[in-house]
PDB file of C-alpha atoms in Angstrom:
ATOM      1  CA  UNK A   1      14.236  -2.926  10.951  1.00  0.00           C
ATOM      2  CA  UNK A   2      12.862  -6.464  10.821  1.00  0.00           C
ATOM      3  CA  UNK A   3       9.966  -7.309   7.758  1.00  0.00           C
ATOM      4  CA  UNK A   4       7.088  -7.025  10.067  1.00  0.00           C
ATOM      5  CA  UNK A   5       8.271  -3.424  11.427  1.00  0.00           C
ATOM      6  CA  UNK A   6       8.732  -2.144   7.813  1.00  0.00           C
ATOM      7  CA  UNK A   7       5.215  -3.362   6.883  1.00  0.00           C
ATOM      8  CA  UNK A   8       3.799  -1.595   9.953  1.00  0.00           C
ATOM      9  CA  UNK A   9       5.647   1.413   9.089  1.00  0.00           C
ATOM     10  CA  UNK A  10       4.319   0.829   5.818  1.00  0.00           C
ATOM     11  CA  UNK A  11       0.681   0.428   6.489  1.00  0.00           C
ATOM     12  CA  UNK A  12       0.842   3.500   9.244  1.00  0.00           C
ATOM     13  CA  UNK A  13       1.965   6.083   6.998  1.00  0.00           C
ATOM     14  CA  UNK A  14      -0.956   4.760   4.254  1.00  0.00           C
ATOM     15  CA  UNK A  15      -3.108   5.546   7.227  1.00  0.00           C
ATOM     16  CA  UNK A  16      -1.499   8.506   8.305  1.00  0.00           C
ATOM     17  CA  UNK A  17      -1.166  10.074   4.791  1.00  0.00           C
ATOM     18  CA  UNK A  18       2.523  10.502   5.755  1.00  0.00           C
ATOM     19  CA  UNK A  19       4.223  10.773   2.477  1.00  0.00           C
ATOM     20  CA  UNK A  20       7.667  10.629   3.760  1.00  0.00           C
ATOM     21  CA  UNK A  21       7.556   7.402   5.815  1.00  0.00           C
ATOM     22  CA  UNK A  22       5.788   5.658   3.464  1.00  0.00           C
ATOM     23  CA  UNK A  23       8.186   6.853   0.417  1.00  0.00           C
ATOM     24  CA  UNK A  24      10.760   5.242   2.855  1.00  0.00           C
ATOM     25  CA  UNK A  25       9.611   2.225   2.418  1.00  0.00           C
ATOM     26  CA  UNK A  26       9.620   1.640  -1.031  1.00  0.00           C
ATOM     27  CA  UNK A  27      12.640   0.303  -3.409  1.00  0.00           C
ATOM     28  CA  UNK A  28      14.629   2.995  -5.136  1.00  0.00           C
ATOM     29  CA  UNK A  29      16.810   0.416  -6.658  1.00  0.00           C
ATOM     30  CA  UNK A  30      13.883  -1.832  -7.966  1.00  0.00           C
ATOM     31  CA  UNK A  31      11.210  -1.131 -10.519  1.00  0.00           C
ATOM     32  CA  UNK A  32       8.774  -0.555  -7.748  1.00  0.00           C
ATOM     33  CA  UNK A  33       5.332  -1.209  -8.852  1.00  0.00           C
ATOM     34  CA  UNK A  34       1.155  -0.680  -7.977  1.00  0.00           C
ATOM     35  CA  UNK A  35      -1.619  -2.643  -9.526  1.00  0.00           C
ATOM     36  CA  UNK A  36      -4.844  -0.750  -8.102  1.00  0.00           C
ATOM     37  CA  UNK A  37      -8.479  -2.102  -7.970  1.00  0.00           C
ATOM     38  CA  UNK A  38      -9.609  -1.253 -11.676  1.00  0.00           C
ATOM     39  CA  UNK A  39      -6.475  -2.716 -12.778  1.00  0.00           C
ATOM     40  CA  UNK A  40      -4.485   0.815 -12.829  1.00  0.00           C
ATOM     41  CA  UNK A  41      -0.991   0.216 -13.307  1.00  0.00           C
ATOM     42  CA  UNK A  42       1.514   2.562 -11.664  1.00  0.00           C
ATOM     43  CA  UNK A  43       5.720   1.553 -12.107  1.00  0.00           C
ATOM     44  CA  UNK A  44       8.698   3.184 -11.102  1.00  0.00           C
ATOM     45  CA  UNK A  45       9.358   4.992  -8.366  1.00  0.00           C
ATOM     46  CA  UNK A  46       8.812   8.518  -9.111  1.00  0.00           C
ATOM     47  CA  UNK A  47       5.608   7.592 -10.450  1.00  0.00           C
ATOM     48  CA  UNK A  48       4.416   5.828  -7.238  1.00  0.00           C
ATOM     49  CA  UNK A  49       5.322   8.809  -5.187  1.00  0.00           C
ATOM     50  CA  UNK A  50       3.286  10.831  -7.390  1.00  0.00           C
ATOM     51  CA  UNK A  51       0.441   8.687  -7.369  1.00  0.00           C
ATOM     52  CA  UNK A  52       0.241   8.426  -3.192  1.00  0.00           C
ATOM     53  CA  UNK A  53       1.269  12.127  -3.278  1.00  0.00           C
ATOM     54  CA  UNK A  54      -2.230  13.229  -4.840  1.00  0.00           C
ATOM     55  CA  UNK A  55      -4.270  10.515  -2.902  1.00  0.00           C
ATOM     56  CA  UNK A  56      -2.548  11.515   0.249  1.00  0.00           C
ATOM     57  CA  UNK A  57      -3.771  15.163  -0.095  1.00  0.00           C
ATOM     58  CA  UNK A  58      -7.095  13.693  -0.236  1.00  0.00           C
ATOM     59  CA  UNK A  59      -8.473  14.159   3.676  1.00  0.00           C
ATOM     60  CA  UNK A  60     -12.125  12.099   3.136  1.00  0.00           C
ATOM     61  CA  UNK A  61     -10.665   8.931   2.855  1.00  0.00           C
ATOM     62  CA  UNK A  62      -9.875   6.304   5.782  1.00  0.00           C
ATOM     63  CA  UNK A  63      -7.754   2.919   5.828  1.00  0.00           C
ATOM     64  CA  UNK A  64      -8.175   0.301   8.485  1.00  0.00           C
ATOM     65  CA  UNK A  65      -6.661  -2.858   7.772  1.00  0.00           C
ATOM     66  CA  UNK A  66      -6.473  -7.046   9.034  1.00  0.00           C
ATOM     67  CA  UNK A  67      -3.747  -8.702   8.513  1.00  0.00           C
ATOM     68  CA  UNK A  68      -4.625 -12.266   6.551  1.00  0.00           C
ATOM     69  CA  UNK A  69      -1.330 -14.247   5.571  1.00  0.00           C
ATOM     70  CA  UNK A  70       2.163 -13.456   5.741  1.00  0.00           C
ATOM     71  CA  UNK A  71       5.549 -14.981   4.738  1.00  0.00           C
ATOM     72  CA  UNK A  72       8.964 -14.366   5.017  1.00  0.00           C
ATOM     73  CA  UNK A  73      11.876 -15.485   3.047  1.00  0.00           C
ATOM     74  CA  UNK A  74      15.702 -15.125   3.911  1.00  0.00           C
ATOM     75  CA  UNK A  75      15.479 -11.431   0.730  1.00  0.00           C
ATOM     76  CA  UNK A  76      11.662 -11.706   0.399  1.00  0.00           C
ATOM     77  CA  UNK A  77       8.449 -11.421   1.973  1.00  0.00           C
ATOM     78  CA  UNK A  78       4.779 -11.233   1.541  1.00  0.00           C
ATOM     79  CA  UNK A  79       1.783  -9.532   3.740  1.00  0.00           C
ATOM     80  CA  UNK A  80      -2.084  -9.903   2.351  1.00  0.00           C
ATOM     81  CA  UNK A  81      -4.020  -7.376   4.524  1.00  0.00           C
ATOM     82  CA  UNK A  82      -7.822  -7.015   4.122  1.00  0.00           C
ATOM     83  CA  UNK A  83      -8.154  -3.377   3.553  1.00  0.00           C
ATOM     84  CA  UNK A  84     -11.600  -1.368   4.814  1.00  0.00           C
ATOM     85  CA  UNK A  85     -11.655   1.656   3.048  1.00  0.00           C
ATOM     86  CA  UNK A  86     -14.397   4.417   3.694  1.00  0.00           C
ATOM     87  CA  UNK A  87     -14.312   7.453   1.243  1.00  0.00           C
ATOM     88  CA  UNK A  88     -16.370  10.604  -0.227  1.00  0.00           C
ATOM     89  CA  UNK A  89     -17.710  10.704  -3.746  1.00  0.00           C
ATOM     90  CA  UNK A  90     -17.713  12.722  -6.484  1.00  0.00           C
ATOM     91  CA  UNK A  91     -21.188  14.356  -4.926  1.00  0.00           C
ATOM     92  CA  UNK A  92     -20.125  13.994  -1.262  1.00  0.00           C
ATOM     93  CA  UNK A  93     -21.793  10.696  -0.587  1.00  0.00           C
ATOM     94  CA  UNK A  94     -20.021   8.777   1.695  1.00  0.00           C
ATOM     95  CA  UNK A  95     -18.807   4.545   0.279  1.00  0.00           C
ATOM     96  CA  UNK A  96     -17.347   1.938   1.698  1.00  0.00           C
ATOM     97  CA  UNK A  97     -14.919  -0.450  -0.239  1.00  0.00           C
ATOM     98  CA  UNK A  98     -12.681  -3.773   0.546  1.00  0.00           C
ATOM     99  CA  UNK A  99     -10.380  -5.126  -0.530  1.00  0.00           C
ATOM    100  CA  UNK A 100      -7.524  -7.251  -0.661  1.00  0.00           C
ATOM    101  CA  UNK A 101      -3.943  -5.755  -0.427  1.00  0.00           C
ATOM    102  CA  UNK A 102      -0.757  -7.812  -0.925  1.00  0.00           C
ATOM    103  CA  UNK A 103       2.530  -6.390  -0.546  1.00  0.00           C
ATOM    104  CA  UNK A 104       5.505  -7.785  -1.802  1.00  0.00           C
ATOM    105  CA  UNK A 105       8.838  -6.554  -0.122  1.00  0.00           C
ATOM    106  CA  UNK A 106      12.366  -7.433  -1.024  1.00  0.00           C
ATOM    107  CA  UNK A 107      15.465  -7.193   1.309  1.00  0.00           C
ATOM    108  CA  UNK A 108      18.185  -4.696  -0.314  1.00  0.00           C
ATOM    109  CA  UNK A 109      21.169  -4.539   1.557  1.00  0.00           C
ATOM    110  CA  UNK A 110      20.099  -4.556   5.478  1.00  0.00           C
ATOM    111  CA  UNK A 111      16.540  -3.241   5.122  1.00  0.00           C
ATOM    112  CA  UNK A 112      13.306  -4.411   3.238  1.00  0.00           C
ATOM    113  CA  UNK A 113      12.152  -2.490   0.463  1.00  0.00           C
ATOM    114  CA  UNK A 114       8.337  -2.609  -1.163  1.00  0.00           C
ATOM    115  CA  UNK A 115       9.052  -3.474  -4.717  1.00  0.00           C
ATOM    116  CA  UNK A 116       5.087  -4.314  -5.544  1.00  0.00           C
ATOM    117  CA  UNK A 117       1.446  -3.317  -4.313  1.00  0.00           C
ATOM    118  CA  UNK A 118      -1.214  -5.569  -5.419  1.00  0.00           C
ATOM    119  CA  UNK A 119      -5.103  -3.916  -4.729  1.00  0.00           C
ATOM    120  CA  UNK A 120      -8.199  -6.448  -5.717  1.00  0.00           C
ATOM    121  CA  UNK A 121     -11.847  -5.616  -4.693  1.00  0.00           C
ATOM    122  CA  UNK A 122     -14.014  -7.889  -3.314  1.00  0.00           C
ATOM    123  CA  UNK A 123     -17.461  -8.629  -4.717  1.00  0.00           C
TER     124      UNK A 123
END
């Protein structure tokens, strides 16, 4: 797969909640890593599959996403998406959020890996 079909594959199976696809998208060899919103840090791989396991299982939330800049290098790329995100709280009330998301992939062998997942809220 070319860099943009892995970071459409990528971006589906956030919006899908598919927790296969998107685990097959991320670096097994590489310290993958997630920086959320509040400054959360999630590393390693494991630990990232974990994390989108338990949001995944969430069914409130949705994720629509514009694509803002993108670069590719001959082993690495970059994608900034601005992310909508609509969501429940704690009491039921629905929220909206956005944000910025920038995903960093590296190629590994013949395919592109995610090795980081950068999340920053707008004002």
């Amino acid at each position: 797969m070319n860099y943009q079909a892995v970071v459409k594959k990528h971006l589906q199976a956030i919006q899908k909640k598919d927790l296969a696809s998107y685990s097959g998208t991320l670096s097994k060899n590489a310290d993958v890593s997630v920086v959320m919103p509040n400054g959360h840090f999630v590393e390693g791989y494991q630990n990232v599959i974990d994390f989108h396991k338990d949001w995944f299982q969430d069914p409130d939330w949705t994720f629509q996403y514009t694509l803002v800049k993108e670069e590719v290098f001959s082993d690495m790329g970059y994608t900034v998406v601005k992310v909508n995100y609509d969501d429940l709280d704690q009491n039921g009330e629905p929220y909206n959020k956005e944000y910025y998301l920038t995903l960093v992939f590296r190629k590994m062998a013949d395919s592109w890996c995610l090795v980081h997942d950068q999340n920053t809220f707008l004002n």
